Amino acid sequence: MNKAAVASGQAAAGIVLPPLPDDLRKQEAHAPVLEGEPLIAILARERQALDRANARQERSVKFYDDLTSRYGTRR
């Protein structure tokens, strides 16, 4: 009976999720375009920005996957 009461209380309390890491809320800016600069240099910086954004998105997915593995699947 005690186990049932504990389970009922935990279910009623809900789940406290960890906070989303601040890094995962960040938006990646486009590479700055400087007048007279070669286009290849601008493209290289833009690709670096895209790599950072993709890495952040991958961390978001891993964070979510970790939550679902700990607390259950989406409903």
PDB file of N, CA and C in Angstrom, residues 3-48:
ATOM      1  N   LYS A   3       3.905   1.545  -1.239  1.00  0.00           N
ATOM      2  CA  LYS A   3       4.507   1.704  -2.573  1.00  0.00           C
ATOM      3  C   LYS A   3       3.526   2.370  -3.529  1.00  0.00           C
ATOM      4  N   ALA A   4       2.260   1.982  -3.434  1.00  0.00           N
ATOM      5  CA  ALA A   4       1.239   2.568  -4.295  1.00  0.00           C
ATOM      6  C   ALA A   4       1.066   4.057  -3.982  1.00  0.00           C
ATOM      7  N   ALA A   5       1.135   4.415  -2.723  1.00  0.00           N
ATOM      8  CA  ALA A   5       0.990   5.816  -2.339  1.00  0.00           C
ATOM      9  C   ALA A   5       2.178   6.638  -2.848  1.00  0.00           C
ATOM     10  N   VAL A   6       3.376   6.072  -2.765  1.00  0.00           N
ATOM     11  CA  VAL A   6       4.567   6.771  -3.261  1.00  0.00           C
ATOM     12  C   VAL A   6       4.460   6.957  -4.768  1.00  0.00           C
ATOM     13  N   ALA A   7       4.077   5.912  -5.491  1.00  0.00           N
ATOM     14  CA  ALA A   7       3.935   5.999  -6.943  1.00  0.00           C
ATOM     15  C   ALA A   7       2.870   7.023  -7.327  1.00  0.00           C
ATOM     16  N   SER A   8       1.783   7.039  -6.595  1.00  0.00           N
ATOM     17  CA  SER A   8       0.708   7.994  -6.871  1.00  0.00           C
ATOM     18  C   SER A   8       1.180   9.430  -6.629  1.00  0.00           C
ATOM     19  N   GLY A   9       1.927   9.626  -5.556  1.00  0.00           N
ATOM     20  CA  GLY A   9       2.438  10.954  -5.257  1.00  0.00           C
ATOM     21  C   GLY A   9       3.432  11.437  -6.295  1.00  0.00           C
ATOM     22  N   GLN A  10       4.304  10.541  -6.760  1.00  0.00           N
ATOM     23  CA  GLN A  10       5.271  10.914  -7.783  1.00  0.00           C
ATOM     24  C   GLN A  10       4.572  11.247  -9.095  1.00  0.00           C
ATOM     25  N   ALA A  11       3.554  10.494  -9.439  1.00  0.00           N
ATOM     26  CA  ALA A  11       2.814  10.759 -10.672  1.00  0.00           C
ATOM     27  C   ALA A  11       2.101  12.113 -10.600  1.00  0.00           C
ATOM     28  N   ALA A  12       1.567  12.428  -9.442  1.00  0.00           N
ATOM     29  CA  ALA A  12       0.863  13.693  -9.283  1.00  0.00           C
ATOM     30  C   ALA A  12       1.829  14.877  -9.302  1.00  0.00           C
ATOM     31  N   ALA A  13       3.029  14.661  -8.834  1.00  0.00           N
ATOM     32  CA  ALA A  13       4.013  15.744  -8.778  1.00  0.00           C
ATOM     33  C   ALA A  13       4.547  16.095 -10.154  1.00  0.00           C
ATOM     34  N   GLY A  14       4.515  15.180 -11.067  1.00  0.00           N
ATOM     35  CA  GLY A  14       5.028  15.432 -12.408  1.00  0.00           C
ATOM     36  C   GLY A  14       6.530  15.275 -12.466  1.00  0.00           C
ATOM     37  N   ILE A  15       7.100  15.649 -13.573  1.00  0.00           N
ATOM     38  CA  ILE A  15       8.531  15.496 -13.814  1.00  0.00           C
ATOM     39  C   ILE A  15       9.150  16.883 -13.927  1.00  0.00           C
ATOM     40  N   VAL A  16      10.227  17.076 -13.217  1.00  0.00           N
ATOM     41  CA  VAL A  16      10.963  18.332 -13.313  1.00  0.00           C
ATOM     42  C   VAL A  16      12.083  18.112 -14.322  1.00  0.00           C
ATOM     43  N   LEU A  17      11.976  18.772 -15.458  1.00  0.00           N
ATOM     44  CA  LEU A  17      12.969  18.604 -16.516  1.00  0.00           C
ATOM     45  C   LEU A  17      14.153  19.528 -16.264  1.00  0.00           C
ATOM     46  N   PRO A  18      15.336  19.100 -16.683  1.00  0.00           N
ATOM     47  CA  PRO A  18      16.496  19.980 -16.545  1.00  0.00           C
ATOM     48  C   PRO A  18      16.360  21.166 -17.490  1.00  0.00           C
ATOM     49  N   PRO A  19      17.001  22.275 -17.174  1.00  0.00           N
ATOM     50  CA  PRO A  19      16.913  23.438 -18.054  1.00  0.00           C
ATOM     51  C   PRO A  19      17.648  23.194 -19.356  1.00  0.00           C
ATOM     52  N   LEU A  20      17.156  23.818 -20.404  1.00  0.00           N
ATOM     53  CA  LEU A  20      17.811  23.735 -21.700  1.00  0.00           C
ATOM     54  C   LEU A  20      19.118  24.512 -21.630  1.00  0.00           C
ATOM     55  N   PRO A  21      20.226  23.925 -22.054  1.00  0.00           N
ATOM     56  CA  PRO A  21      21.491  24.665 -22.035  1.00  0.00           C
ATOM     57  C   PRO A  21      21.381  25.958 -22.851  1.00  0.00           C
ATOM     58  N   ASP A  22      21.937  27.044 -22.320  1.00  0.00           N
ATOM     59  CA  ASP A  22      21.854  28.351 -22.971  1.00  0.00           C
ATOM     60  C   ASP A  22      22.394  28.315 -24.399  1.00  0.00           C
ATOM     61  N   ASP A  23      23.440  27.526 -24.607  1.00  0.00           N
ATOM     62  CA  ASP A  23      24.048  27.433 -25.939  1.00  0.00           C
ATOM     63  C   ASP A  23      23.039  26.997 -26.993  1.00  0.00           C
ATOM     64  N   LEU A  24      22.062  26.183 -26.607  1.00  0.00           N
ATOM     65  CA  LEU A  24      21.111  25.650 -27.576  1.00  0.00           C
ATOM     66  C   LEU A  24      20.056  26.679 -27.981  1.00  0.00           C
ATOM     67  N   ARG A  25      19.981  27.802 -27.294  1.00  0.00           N
ATOM     68  CA  ARG A  25      19.057  28.873 -27.665  1.00  0.00           C
ATOM     69  C   ARG A  25      19.702  29.905 -28.594  1.00  0.00           C
ATOM     70  N   LYS A  26      21.002  29.832 -28.752  1.00  0.00           N
ATOM     71  CA  LYS A  26      21.746  30.830 -29.516  1.00  0.00           C
ATOM     72  C   LYS A  26      21.450  30.730 -31.014  1.00  0.00           C
ATOM     73  N   GLN A  27      21.343  31.876 -31.660  1.00  0.00           N
ATOM     74  CA  GLN A  27      21.191  31.950 -33.106  1.00  0.00           C
ATOM     75  C   GLN A  27      22.548  32.289 -33.714  1.00  0.00           C
ATOM     76  N   GLU A  28      22.888  31.649 -34.798  1.00  0.00           N
ATOM     77  CA  GLU A  28      24.169  31.892 -35.464  1.00  0.00           C
ATOM     78  C   GLU A  28      23.989  33.000 -36.493  1.00  0.00           C
ATOM     79  N   ALA A  29      24.838  34.008 -36.422  1.00  0.00           N
ATOM     80  CA  ALA A  29      24.767  35.131 -37.364  1.00  0.00           C
ATOM     81  C   ALA A  29      25.458  34.753 -38.673  1.00  0.00           C
ATOM     82  N   HIS A  30      25.054  35.418 -39.742  1.00  0.00           N
ATOM     83  CA  HIS A  30      25.745  35.237 -41.022  1.00  0.00           C
ATOM     84  C   HIS A  30      27.140  35.850 -40.927  1.00  0.00           C
ATOM     85  N   ALA A  31      28.020  35.381 -41.755  1.00  0.00           N
ATOM     86  CA  ALA A  31      29.367  35.940 -41.814  1.00  0.00           C
ATOM     87  C   ALA A  31      29.286  37.375 -42.333  1.00  0.00           C
ATOM     88  N   PRO A  32      30.076  38.267 -41.757  1.00  0.00           N
ATOM     89  CA  PRO A  32      30.050  39.651 -42.237  1.00  0.00           C
ATOM     90  C   PRO A  32      30.624  39.757 -43.655  1.00  0.00           C
ATOM     91  N   VAL A  33      30.060  40.643 -44.426  1.00  0.00           N
ATOM     92  CA  VAL A  33      30.537  40.887 -45.785  1.00  0.00           C
ATOM     93  C   VAL A  33      31.264  42.229 -45.776  1.00  0.00           C
ATOM     94  N   LEU A  34      32.557  42.182 -46.038  1.00  0.00           N
ATOM     95  CA  LEU A  34      33.363  43.400 -46.057  1.00  0.00           C
ATOM     96  C   LEU A  34      33.629  43.800 -47.499  1.00  0.00           C
ATOM     97  N   GLU A  35      33.447  45.064 -47.782  1.00  0.00           N
ATOM     98  CA  GLU A  35      33.626  45.557 -49.144  1.00  0.00           C
ATOM     99  C   GLU A  35      35.067  45.305 -49.615  1.00  0.00           C
ATOM    100  N   GLY A  36      35.172  44.789 -50.825  1.00  0.00           N
ATOM    101  CA  GLY A  36      36.475  44.538 -51.429  1.00  0.00           C
ATOM    102  C   GLY A  36      37.094  43.203 -51.047  1.00  0.00           C
ATOM    103  N   GLU A  37      36.445  42.465 -50.176  1.00  0.00           N
ATOM    104  CA  GLU A  37      36.983  41.172 -49.743  1.00  0.00           C
ATOM    105  C   GLU A  37      36.660  40.098 -50.789  1.00  0.00           C
ATOM    106  N   PRO A  38      37.555  39.153 -51.015  1.00  0.00           N
ATOM    107  CA  PRO A  38      37.272  38.083 -51.974  1.00  0.00           C
ATOM    108  C   PRO A  38      36.053  37.256 -51.533  1.00  0.00           C
ATOM    109  N   LEU A  39      35.247  36.890 -52.493  1.00  0.00           N
ATOM    110  CA  LEU A  39      34.041  36.110 -52.183  1.00  0.00           C
ATOM    111  C   LEU A  39      34.379  34.781 -51.531  1.00  0.00           C
ATOM    112  N   ILE A  40      35.494  34.185 -51.885  1.00  0.00           N
ATOM    113  CA  ILE A  40      35.855  32.885 -51.312  1.00  0.00           C
ATOM    114  C   ILE A  40      36.068  33.004 -49.799  1.00  0.00           C
ATOM    115  N   ALA A  41      36.598  34.135 -49.336  1.00  0.00           N
ATOM    116  CA  ALA A  41      36.800  34.337 -47.898  1.00  0.00           C
ATOM    117  C   ALA A  41      35.456  34.461 -47.182  1.00  0.00           C
ATOM    118  N   ILE A  42      34.523  35.152 -47.798  1.00  0.00           N
ATOM    119  CA  ILE A  42      33.181  35.299 -47.216  1.00  0.00           C
ATOM    120  C   ILE A  42      32.498  33.937 -47.162  1.00  0.00           C
ATOM    121  N   LEU A  43      32.612  33.193 -48.239  1.00  0.00           N
ATOM    122  CA  LEU A  43      32.012  31.861 -48.291  1.00  0.00           C
ATOM    123  C   LEU A  43      32.619  30.951 -47.228  1.00  0.00           C
ATOM    124  N   ALA A  44      33.918  31.031 -47.035  1.00  0.00           N
ATOM    125  CA  ALA A  44      34.577  30.190 -46.023  1.00  0.00           C
ATOM    126  C   ALA A  44      34.033  30.508 -44.630  1.00  0.00           C
ATOM    127  N   ARG A  45      33.876  31.792 -44.305  1.00  0.00           N
ATOM    128  CA  ARG A  45      33.331  32.168 -42.998  1.00  0.00           C
ATOM    129  C   ARG A  45      31.874  31.747 -42.853  1.00  0.00           C
ATOM    130  N   GLU A  46      31.123  31.857 -43.938  1.00  0.00           N
ATOM    131  CA  GLU A  46      29.710  31.445 -43.888  1.00  0.00           C
ATOM    132  C   GLU A  46      29.607  29.940 -43.635  1.00  0.00           C
ATOM    133  N   ARG A  47      30.488  29.179 -44.259  1.00  0.00           N
ATOM    134  CA  ARG A  47      30.486  27.725 -44.036  1.00  0.00           C
ATOM    135  C   ARG A  47      30.874  27.395 -42.595  1.00  0.00           C
ATOM    136  N   GLN A  48      31.795  28.150 -42.013  1.00  0.00           N
ATOM    137  CA  GLN A  48      32.160  27.935 -40.611  1.00  0.00           C
ATOM    138  C   GLN A  48      30.959  28.220 -39.703  1.00  0.00           C
TER     139      GLN A  48
END
